[in-house]
Amino acid sequence: MKIYTKTGDNGTTGLLYGGRVGKDSPQIELNGAVDEAQACLGVARAHASTEIALICRDIELDLWILMAEVATQPEKRDHLKPGTTLVSASMVTHLEELIDEISTRFAPPKEFVVPGEEVTAAFLDVARTVVRRAERQSIAFVRDAPDSLVQIYLNRLSDLLWTLARWSEGTSLAARGAHRAE
C-alpha cells in the first residue's frame, strides 16, 4: 500500500463514514490544529518524566477520538460511539480529575508565568497554545453539532496542560535546588 492516494489532489479530503470536504473547511482546519497539538504532546512526552509521559500518551489517544468526531458529517453523527469516535462526558471528567489531583502537588504561581523555565514545561506550554487555537476553531464546529463536547474537552485539556507544565517546573526546580544543596 502506498502512503499517497492522490484523492486529495483536488483540494478535498475524505471524512469518516463518507463524504468529502475542502481541505480548508473549518472542520479540517480544526483537525489540523488538533493534529498539531498531538504532535506537540509527543515532543513533550519524549522529554517528560514517566508520569507526565503516560498522561500525554493517554491524551494523544483521546485526541484521535476527538478528531474522528470532527471528521464526521453532522448527518452521520449517529454512527459515532462515545469514547471511541465521540468525545464523552467521562473523557472531560477524567481531565478535570487529573487537574484537581495534580494541582495538589504544587503551589500555584502567584503571578503570570513566563514559559521556558524547564524543557518539558516549555513543550507543554507550546502544546497548550496549540490546543487553545483548536478550541477557538472548535466554536464553528459545535454550532453544527450542539451536543458535541469537543470544545469543552479542548478547554479542559488546555487547563490540564498548564497544570502539568507548572507541576513539571516545580518538580524540576526542586530537583535542581536539592542538587545544588548537595
mmCIF file with all atom_site columns, C-alpha atoms in Angstrom:
data_model
loop_
_atom_site.group_PDB
_atom_site.id
_atom_site.type_symbol
_atom_site.label_atom_id
_atom_site.label_alt_id
_atom_site.label_comp_id
_atom_site.label_asym_id
_atom_site.label_entity_id
_atom_site.label_seq_id
_atom_site.pdbx_PDB_ins_code
_atom_site.Cartn_x
_atom_site.Cartn_y
_atom_site.Cartn_z
_atom_site.occupancy
_atom_site.B_iso_or_equiv
_atom_site.pdbx_formal_charge
_atom_site.auth_seq_id
_atom_site.auth_comp_id
_atom_site.auth_asym_id
_atom_site.auth_atom_id
_atom_site.pdbx_PDB_model_num
ATOM 1   C CA . MET A 1 1   ? 0.000   0.000  0.000  1.00 0.00 ? 1   MET A CA 1
ATOM 2   C CA . LYS A 1 2   ? 1.323   3.419  -0.923 1.00 0.00 ? 2   LYS A CA 1
ATOM 3   C CA . ILE A 1 3   ? 1.203   6.343  1.507  1.00 0.00 ? 3   ILE A CA 1
ATOM 4   C CA . TYR A 1 4   ? -0.234  8.620  -1.160 1.00 0.00 ? 4   TYR A CA 1
ATOM 5   C CA . THR A 1 5   ? -3.704  8.141  -2.620 1.00 0.00 ? 5   THR A CA 1
ATOM 6   C CA . LYS A 1 6   ? -3.933  11.168 -4.946 1.00 0.00 ? 6   LYS A CA 1
ATOM 7   C CA . THR A 1 7   ? -7.598  11.548 -3.918 1.00 0.00 ? 7   THR A CA 1
ATOM 8   C CA . GLY A 1 8   ? -6.772  14.823 -2.187 1.00 0.00 ? 8   GLY A CA 1
ATOM 9   C CA . ASP A 1 9   ? -5.060  16.363 -5.185 1.00 0.00 ? 9   ASP A CA 1
ATOM 10  C CA . ASN A 1 10  ? -8.247  18.304 -5.944 1.00 0.00 ? 10  ASN A CA 1
ATOM 11  C CA . GLY A 1 11  ? -8.142  20.087 -2.577 1.00 0.00 ? 11  GLY A CA 1
ATOM 12  C CA . THR A 1 12  ? -10.649 17.847 -0.798 1.00 0.00 ? 12  THR A CA 1
ATOM 13  C CA . THR A 1 13  ? -10.311 15.208 1.894  1.00 0.00 ? 13  THR A CA 1
ATOM 14  C CA . GLY A 1 14  ? -12.416 12.233 2.861  1.00 0.00 ? 14  GLY A CA 1
ATOM 15  C CA . LEU A 1 15  ? -14.462 12.106 6.045  1.00 0.00 ? 15  LEU A CA 1
ATOM 16  C CA . LEU A 1 16  ? -15.179 9.268  8.414  1.00 0.00 ? 16  LEU A CA 1
ATOM 17  C CA . TYR A 1 17  ? -18.364 7.458  7.324  1.00 0.00 ? 17  TYR A CA 1
ATOM 18  C CA . GLY A 1 18  ? -18.159 9.016  3.870  1.00 0.00 ? 18  GLY A CA 1
ATOM 19  C CA . GLY A 1 19  ? -18.301 12.360 2.194  1.00 0.00 ? 19  GLY A CA 1
ATOM 20  C CA . ARG A 1 20  ? -15.618 14.842 1.200  1.00 0.00 ? 20  ARG A CA 1
ATOM 21  C CA . VAL A 1 21  ? -14.938 18.440 2.175  1.00 0.00 ? 21  VAL A CA 1
ATOM 22  C CA . GLY A 1 22  ? -12.410 21.056 1.180  1.00 0.00 ? 22  GLY A CA 1
ATOM 23  C CA . LYS A 1 23  ? -9.083  20.855 2.953  1.00 0.00 ? 23  LYS A CA 1
ATOM 24  C CA . ASP A 1 24  ? -9.699  24.434 4.049  1.00 0.00 ? 24  ASP A CA 1
ATOM 25  C CA . SER A 1 25  ? -13.085 23.669 5.638  1.00 0.00 ? 25  SER A CA 1
ATOM 26  C CA . PRO A 1 26  ? -13.495 24.668 9.304  1.00 0.00 ? 26  PRO A CA 1
ATOM 27  C CA . GLN A 1 27  ? -13.611 21.056 10.496 1.00 0.00 ? 27  GLN A CA 1
ATOM 28  C CA . ILE A 1 28  ? -10.407 20.141 8.658  1.00 0.00 ? 28  ILE A CA 1
ATOM 29  C CA . GLU A 1 29  ? -8.722  23.297 9.976  1.00 0.00 ? 29  GLU A CA 1
ATOM 30  C CA . LEU A 1 30  ? -9.795  22.200 13.466 1.00 0.00 ? 30  LEU A CA 1
ATOM 31  C CA . ASN A 1 31  ? -8.458  18.680 12.932 1.00 0.00 ? 31  ASN A CA 1
ATOM 32  C CA . GLY A 1 32  ? -5.214  20.168 11.642 1.00 0.00 ? 32  GLY A CA 1
ATOM 33  C CA . ALA A 1 33  ? -4.789  22.162 14.854 1.00 0.00 ? 33  ALA A CA 1
ATOM 34  C CA . VAL A 1 34  ? -5.604  19.077 16.938 1.00 0.00 ? 34  VAL A CA 1
ATOM 35  C CA . ASP A 1 35  ? -3.109  17.033 14.915 1.00 0.00 ? 35  ASP A CA 1
ATOM 36  C CA . GLU A 1 36  ? -0.506  19.723 15.583 1.00 0.00 ? 36  GLU A CA 1
ATOM 37  C CA . ALA A 1 37  ? -1.350  19.656 19.310 1.00 0.00 ? 37  ALA A CA 1
ATOM 38  C CA . GLN A 1 38  ? -0.966  15.891 19.300 1.00 0.00 ? 38  GLN A CA 1
ATOM 39  C CA . ALA A 1 39  ? 2.498   16.209 17.744 1.00 0.00 ? 39  ALA A CA 1
ATOM 40  C CA . CYS A 1 40  ? 3.461   18.848 20.325 1.00 0.00 ? 40  CYS A CA 1
ATOM 41  C CA . LEU A 1 41  ? 2.342   16.465 23.069 1.00 0.00 ? 41  LEU A CA 1
ATOM 42  C CA . GLY A 1 42  ? 4.558   13.811 21.521 1.00 0.00 ? 42  GLY A CA 1
ATOM 43  C CA . VAL A 1 43  ? 7.558   16.120 21.803 1.00 0.00 ? 43  VAL A CA 1
ATOM 44  C CA . ALA A 1 44  ? 6.656   16.949 25.416 1.00 0.00 ? 44  ALA A CA 1
ATOM 45  C CA . ARG A 1 45  ? 6.234   13.239 26.141 1.00 0.00 ? 45  ARG A CA 1
ATOM 46  C CA . ALA A 1 46  ? 9.677   12.477 24.711 1.00 0.00 ? 46  ALA A CA 1
ATOM 47  C CA . HIS A 1 47  ? 11.210  14.872 27.274 1.00 0.00 ? 47  HIS A CA 1
ATOM 48  C CA . ALA A 1 48  ? 8.920   14.229 30.235 1.00 0.00 ? 48  ALA A CA 1
ATOM 49  C CA . SER A 1 49  ? 9.098   12.221 33.414 1.00 0.00 ? 49  SER A CA 1
ATOM 50  C CA . THR A 1 50  ? 7.399   8.844  33.249 1.00 0.00 ? 50  THR A CA 1
ATOM 51  C CA . GLU A 1 51  ? 4.159   10.027 34.870 1.00 0.00 ? 51  GLU A CA 1
ATOM 52  C CA . ILE A 1 52  ? 3.749   13.071 32.640 1.00 0.00 ? 52  ILE A CA 1
ATOM 53  C CA . ALA A 1 53  ? 4.720   10.956 29.605 1.00 0.00 ? 53  ALA A CA 1
ATOM 54  C CA . LEU A 1 54  ? 1.945   8.460  30.391 1.00 0.00 ? 54  LEU A CA 1
ATOM 55  C CA . ILE A 1 55  ? -0.596  11.256 30.796 1.00 0.00 ? 55  ILE A CA 1
ATOM 56  C CA . CYS A 1 56  ? 0.497   12.791 27.479 1.00 0.00 ? 56  CYS A CA 1
ATOM 57  C CA . ARG A 1 57  ? 0.187   9.434  25.705 1.00 0.00 ? 57  ARG A CA 1
ATOM 58  C CA . ASP A 1 58  ? -3.351  8.963  27.026 1.00 0.00 ? 58  ASP A CA 1
ATOM 59  C CA . ILE A 1 59  ? -4.251  12.447 25.809 1.00 0.00 ? 59  ILE A CA 1
ATOM 60  C CA . GLU A 1 60  ? -2.752  11.734 22.389 1.00 0.00 ? 60  GLU A CA 1
ATOM 61  C CA . LEU A 1 61  ? -5.009  8.683  22.116 1.00 0.00 ? 61  LEU A CA 1
ATOM 62  C CA . ASP A 1 62  ? -8.035  10.723 23.244 1.00 0.00 ? 62  ASP A CA 1
ATOM 63  C CA . LEU A 1 63  ? -7.275  13.265 20.526 1.00 0.00 ? 63  LEU A CA 1
ATOM 64  C CA . TRP A 1 64  ? -7.769  10.541 17.900 1.00 0.00 ? 64  TRP A CA 1
ATOM 65  C CA . ILE A 1 65  ? -11.289 10.111 19.270 1.00 0.00 ? 65  ILE A CA 1
ATOM 66  C CA . LEU A 1 66  ? -11.851 13.856 19.073 1.00 0.00 ? 66  LEU A CA 1
ATOM 67  C CA . MET A 1 67  ? -10.528 14.000 15.502 1.00 0.00 ? 67  MET A CA 1
ATOM 68  C CA . ALA A 1 68  ? -12.837 11.133 14.486 1.00 0.00 ? 68  ALA A CA 1
ATOM 69  C CA . GLU A 1 69  ? -15.816 13.105 15.773 1.00 0.00 ? 69  GLU A CA 1
ATOM 70  C CA . VAL A 1 70  ? -14.709 16.240 13.964 1.00 0.00 ? 70  VAL A CA 1
ATOM 71  C CA . ALA A 1 71  ? -14.156 14.270 10.737 1.00 0.00 ? 71  ALA A CA 1
ATOM 72  C CA . THR A 1 72  ? -17.792 13.152 10.660 1.00 0.00 ? 72  THR A CA 1
ATOM 73  C CA . GLN A 1 73  ? -20.541 14.982 8.792  1.00 0.00 ? 73  GLN A CA 1
ATOM 74  C CA . PRO A 1 74  ? -23.380 16.224 11.036 1.00 0.00 ? 74  PRO A CA 1
ATOM 75  C CA . GLU A 1 75  ? -25.906 13.890 9.394  1.00 0.00 ? 75  GLU A CA 1
ATOM 76  C CA . LYS A 1 76  ? -23.663 10.877 10.187 1.00 0.00 ? 76  LYS A CA 1
ATOM 77  C CA . ARG A 1 77  ? -23.171 11.660 13.924 1.00 0.00 ? 77  ARG A CA 1
ATOM 78  C CA . ASP A 1 78  ? -25.487 8.776  14.809 1.00 0.00 ? 78  ASP A CA 1
ATOM 79  C CA . HIS A 1 79  ? -22.638 6.438  13.731 1.00 0.00 ? 79  HIS A CA 1
ATOM 80  C CA . LEU A 1 80  ? -20.351 7.773  16.469 1.00 0.00 ? 80  LEU A CA 1
ATOM 81  C CA . LYS A 1 81  ? -19.658 5.808  19.663 1.00 0.00 ? 81  LYS A CA 1
ATOM 82  C CA . PRO A 1 82  ? -18.832 7.621  22.943 1.00 0.00 ? 82  PRO A CA 1
ATOM 83  C CA . GLY A 1 83  ? -15.219 7.097  23.960 1.00 0.00 ? 83  GLY A CA 1
ATOM 84  C CA . THR A 1 84  ? -14.341 5.512  20.614 1.00 0.00 ? 84  THR A CA 1
ATOM 85  C CA . THR A 1 85  ? -15.253 8.050  17.915 1.00 0.00 ? 85  THR A CA 1
ATOM 86  C CA . LEU A 1 86  ? -17.134 10.618 20.023 1.00 0.00 ? 86  LEU A CA 1
ATOM 87  C CA . VAL A 1 87  ? -15.841 12.723 22.915 1.00 0.00 ? 87  VAL A CA 1
ATOM 88  C CA . SER A 1 88  ? -17.697 11.534 26.011 1.00 0.00 ? 88  SER A CA 1
ATOM 89  C CA . ALA A 1 89  ? -18.546 13.253 29.273 1.00 0.00 ? 89  ALA A CA 1
ATOM 90  C CA . SER A 1 90  ? -16.290 10.780 31.080 1.00 0.00 ? 90  SER A CA 1
ATOM 91  C CA . MET A 1 91  ? -13.342 11.960 28.966 1.00 0.00 ? 91  MET A CA 1
ATOM 92  C CA . VAL A 1 92  ? -13.963 15.539 30.134 1.00 0.00 ? 92  VAL A CA 1
ATOM 93  C CA . THR A 1 93  ? -14.431 14.395 33.730 1.00 0.00 ? 93  THR A CA 1
ATOM 94  C CA . HIS A 1 94  ? -11.149 12.483 33.570 1.00 0.00 ? 94  HIS A CA 1
ATOM 95  C CA . LEU A 1 95  ? -9.303  15.674 32.595 1.00 0.00 ? 95  LEU A CA 1
ATOM 96  C CA . GLU A 1 96  ? -10.946 17.556 35.467 1.00 0.00 ? 96  GLU A CA 1
ATOM 97  C CA . GLU A 1 97  ? -9.928  14.826 37.910 1.00 0.00 ? 97  GLU A CA 1
ATOM 98  C CA . LEU A 1 98  ? -6.327  14.969 36.671 1.00 0.00 ? 98  LEU A CA 1
ATOM 99  C CA . ILE A 1 99  ? -6.255  18.757 37.020 1.00 0.00 ? 99  ILE A CA 1
ATOM 100 C CA . ASP A 1 100 ? -7.606  18.571 40.570 1.00 0.00 ? 100 ASP A CA 1
ATOM 101 C CA . GLU A 1 101 ? -5.232  15.787 41.619 1.00 0.00 ? 101 GLU A CA 1
ATOM 102 C CA . ILE A 1 102 ? -2.071  17.257 40.072 1.00 0.00 ? 102 ILE A CA 1
ATOM 103 C CA . SER A 1 103 ? -2.904  20.730 41.422 1.00 0.00 ? 103 SER A CA 1
ATOM 104 C CA . THR A 1 104 ? -2.456  19.348 44.944 1.00 0.00 ? 104 THR A CA 1
ATOM 105 C CA . ARG A 1 105 ? 1.194   18.553 44.177 1.00 0.00 ? 105 ARG A CA 1
ATOM 106 C CA . PHE A 1 106 ? 2.499   22.114 43.827 1.00 0.00 ? 106 PHE A CA 1
ATOM 107 C CA . ALA A 1 107 ? 1.827   25.663 44.930 1.00 0.00 ? 107 ALA A CA 1
ATOM 108 C CA . PRO A 1 108 ? 0.244   27.636 42.084 1.00 0.00 ? 108 PRO A CA 1
ATOM 109 C CA . PRO A 1 109 ? 2.211   30.603 40.714 1.00 0.00 ? 109 PRO A CA 1
ATOM 110 C CA . LYS A 1 110 ? 1.263   33.951 42.210 1.00 0.00 ? 110 LYS A CA 1
ATOM 111 C CA . GLU A 1 111 ? 1.922   35.893 39.013 1.00 0.00 ? 111 GLU A CA 1
ATOM 112 C CA . PHE A 1 112 ? 1.930   35.403 35.264 1.00 0.00 ? 112 PHE A CA 1
ATOM 113 C CA . VAL A 1 113 ? 4.130   32.575 34.091 1.00 0.00 ? 113 VAL A CA 1
ATOM 114 C CA . VAL A 1 114 ? 6.959   33.120 31.640 1.00 0.00 ? 114 VAL A CA 1
ATOM 115 C CA . PRO A 1 115 ? 7.291   29.822 29.726 1.00 0.00 ? 115 PRO A CA 1
ATOM 116 C CA . GLY A 1 116 ? 10.703  28.223 29.427 1.00 0.00 ? 116 GLY A CA 1
ATOM 117 C CA . GLU A 1 117 ? 11.784  27.523 32.987 1.00 0.00 ? 117 GLU A CA 1
ATOM 118 C CA . GLU A 1 118 ? 12.248  23.870 32.082 1.00 0.00 ? 118 GLU A CA 1
ATOM 119 C CA . VAL A 1 119 ? 12.190  21.862 28.823 1.00 0.00 ? 119 VAL A CA 1
ATOM 120 C CA . THR A 1 120 ? 9.154   19.647 29.439 1.00 0.00 ? 120 THR A CA 1
ATOM 121 C CA . ALA A 1 121 ? 7.134   22.580 30.747 1.00 0.00 ? 121 ALA A CA 1
ATOM 122 C CA . ALA A 1 122 ? 8.090   24.654 27.708 1.00 0.00 ? 122 ALA A CA 1
ATOM 123 C CA . PHE A 1 123 ? 6.884   21.910 25.351 1.00 0.00 ? 123 PHE A CA 1
ATOM 124 C CA . LEU A 1 124 ? 3.677   21.519 27.364 1.00 0.00 ? 124 LEU A CA 1
ATOM 125 C CA . ASP A 1 125 ? 3.113   25.274 27.083 1.00 0.00 ? 125 ASP A CA 1
ATOM 126 C CA . VAL A 1 126 ? 3.549   25.085 23.303 1.00 0.00 ? 126 VAL A CA 1
ATOM 127 C CA . ALA A 1 127 ? 1.023   22.240 23.197 1.00 0.00 ? 127 ALA A CA 1
ATOM 128 C CA . ARG A 1 128 ? -1.327  24.307 25.386 1.00 0.00 ? 128 ARG A CA 1
ATOM 129 C CA . THR A 1 129 ? -1.250  27.245 22.974 1.00 0.00 ? 129 THR A CA 1
ATOM 130 C CA . VAL A 1 130 ? -1.998  24.963 20.023 1.00 0.00 ? 130 VAL A CA 1
ATOM 131 C CA . VAL A 1 131 ? -4.895  23.408 21.970 1.00 0.00 ? 131 VAL A CA 1
ATOM 132 C CA . ARG A 1 132 ? -6.221  26.922 22.686 1.00 0.00 ? 132 ARG A CA 1
ATOM 133 C CA . ARG A 1 133 ? -6.172  27.642 18.943 1.00 0.00 ? 133 ARG A CA 1
ATOM 134 C CA . ALA A 1 134 ? -8.001  24.380 18.297 1.00 0.00 ? 134 ALA A CA 1
ATOM 135 C CA . GLU A 1 135 ? -10.548 25.350 20.936 1.00 0.00 ? 135 GLU A CA 1
ATOM 136 C CA . ARG A 1 136 ? -11.169 28.668 19.163 1.00 0.00 ? 136 ARG A CA 1
ATOM 137 C CA . GLN A 1 137 ? -11.572 26.816 15.872 1.00 0.00 ? 137 GLN A CA 1
ATOM 138 C CA . SER A 1 138 ? -13.970 24.331 17.501 1.00 0.00 ? 138 SER A CA 1
ATOM 139 C CA . ILE A 1 139 ? -16.606 27.026 18.037 1.00 0.00 ? 139 ILE A CA 1
ATOM 140 C CA . ALA A 1 140 ? -17.657 26.830 14.378 1.00 0.00 ? 140 ALA A CA 1
ATOM 141 C CA . PHE A 1 141 ? -17.768 23.033 14.577 1.00 0.00 ? 141 PHE A CA 1
ATOM 142 C CA . VAL A 1 142 ? -20.011 22.868 17.641 1.00 0.00 ? 142 VAL A CA 1
ATOM 143 C CA . ARG A 1 143 ? -22.512 25.240 16.032 1.00 0.00 ? 143 ARG A CA 1
ATOM 144 C CA . ASP A 1 144 ? -23.353 22.365 13.664 1.00 0.00 ? 144 ASP A CA 1
ATOM 145 C CA . ALA A 1 145 ? -23.111 19.752 16.446 1.00 0.00 ? 145 ALA A CA 1
ATOM 146 C CA . PRO A 1 146 ? -24.548 21.428 19.555 1.00 0.00 ? 146 PRO A CA 1
ATOM 147 C CA . ASP A 1 147 ? -24.427 18.181 21.566 1.00 0.00 ? 147 ASP A CA 1
ATOM 148 C CA . SER A 1 148 ? -20.670 17.876 20.967 1.00 0.00 ? 148 SER A CA 1
ATOM 149 C CA . LEU A 1 149 ? -18.217 18.061 23.870 1.00 0.00 ? 149 LEU A CA 1
ATOM 150 C CA . VAL A 1 150 ? -15.253 18.851 21.596 1.00 0.00 ? 150 VAL A CA 1
ATOM 151 C CA . GLN A 1 151 ? -14.943 22.500 22.668 1.00 0.00 ? 151 GLN A CA 1
ATOM 152 C CA . ILE A 1 152 ? -15.330 21.651 26.362 1.00 0.00 ? 152 ILE A CA 1
ATOM 153 C CA . TYR A 1 153 ? -12.747 18.848 26.108 1.00 0.00 ? 153 TYR A CA 1
ATOM 154 C CA . LEU A 1 154 ? -10.243 21.193 24.456 1.00 0.00 ? 154 LEU A CA 1
ATOM 155 C CA . ASN A 1 155 ? -10.879 23.841 27.109 1.00 0.00 ? 155 ASN A CA 1
ATOM 156 C CA . ARG A 1 156 ? -10.175 21.372 29.924 1.00 0.00 ? 156 ARG A CA 1
ATOM 157 C CA . LEU A 1 157 ? -7.190  19.966 28.051 1.00 0.00 ? 157 LEU A CA 1
ATOM 158 C CA . SER A 1 158 ? -5.544  23.380 27.857 1.00 0.00 ? 158 SER A CA 1
ATOM 159 C CA . ASP A 1 159 ? -6.098  23.759 31.619 1.00 0.00 ? 159 ASP A CA 1
ATOM 160 C CA . LEU A 1 160 ? -4.535  20.341 32.206 1.00 0.00 ? 160 LEU A CA 1
ATOM 161 C CA . LEU A 1 161 ? -1.520  21.182 30.065 1.00 0.00 ? 161 LEU A CA 1
ATOM 162 C CA . TRP A 1 162 ? -0.993  24.417 32.005 1.00 0.00 ? 162 TRP A CA 1
ATOM 163 C CA . THR A 1 163 ? -1.222  22.422 35.246 1.00 0.00 ? 163 THR A CA 1
ATOM 164 C CA . LEU A 1 164 ? 1.215   19.769 34.024 1.00 0.00 ? 164 LEU A CA 1
ATOM 165 C CA . ALA A 1 165 ? 3.674   22.447 32.895 1.00 0.00 ? 165 ALA A CA 1
ATOM 166 C CA . ARG A 1 166 ? 3.601   24.197 36.257 1.00 0.00 ? 166 ARG A CA 1
ATOM 167 C CA . TRP A 1 167 ? 3.996   20.886 38.087 1.00 0.00 ? 167 TRP A CA 1
ATOM 168 C CA . SER A 1 168 ? 6.899   19.913 35.823 1.00 0.00 ? 168 SER A CA 1
ATOM 169 C CA . GLU A 1 169 ? 8.583   23.256 36.507 1.00 0.00 ? 169 GLU A CA 1
ATOM 170 C CA . GLY A 1 170 ? 8.149   22.857 40.250 1.00 0.00 ? 170 GLY A CA 1
ATOM 171 C CA . THR A 1 171 ? 9.476   19.308 40.207 1.00 0.00 ? 171 THR A CA 1
ATOM 172 C CA . SER A 1 172 ? 12.453  20.300 38.090 1.00 0.00 ? 172 SER A CA 1
ATOM 173 C CA . LEU A 1 173 ? 13.260  23.420 40.116 1.00 0.00 ? 173 LEU A CA 1
ATOM 174 C CA . ALA A 1 174 ? 13.014  21.451 43.362 1.00 0.00 ? 174 ALA A CA 1
ATOM 175 C CA . ALA A 1 175 ? 15.357  18.807 41.955 1.00 0.00 ? 175 ALA A CA 1
ATOM 176 C CA . ARG A 1 176 ? 17.847  21.468 40.853 1.00 0.00 ? 176 ARG A CA 1
ATOM 177 C CA . GLY A 1 177 ? 17.671  23.088 44.284 1.00 0.00 ? 177 GLY A CA 1
ATOM 178 C CA . ALA A 1 178 ? 18.259  19.766 46.026 1.00 0.00 ? 178 ALA A CA 1
ATOM 179 C CA . HIS A 1 179 ? 21.173  19.067 43.704 1.00 0.00 ? 179 HIS A CA 1
ATOM 180 C CA . ARG A 1 180 ? 22.719  22.483 44.446 1.00 0.00 ? 180 ARG A CA 1
ATOM 181 C CA . ALA A 1 181 ? 22.319  21.886 48.190 1.00 0.00 ? 181 ALA A CA 1
ATOM 182 C CA . GLU A 1 182 ? 24.408  18.708 47.930 1.00 0.00 ? 182 GLU A CA 1
#
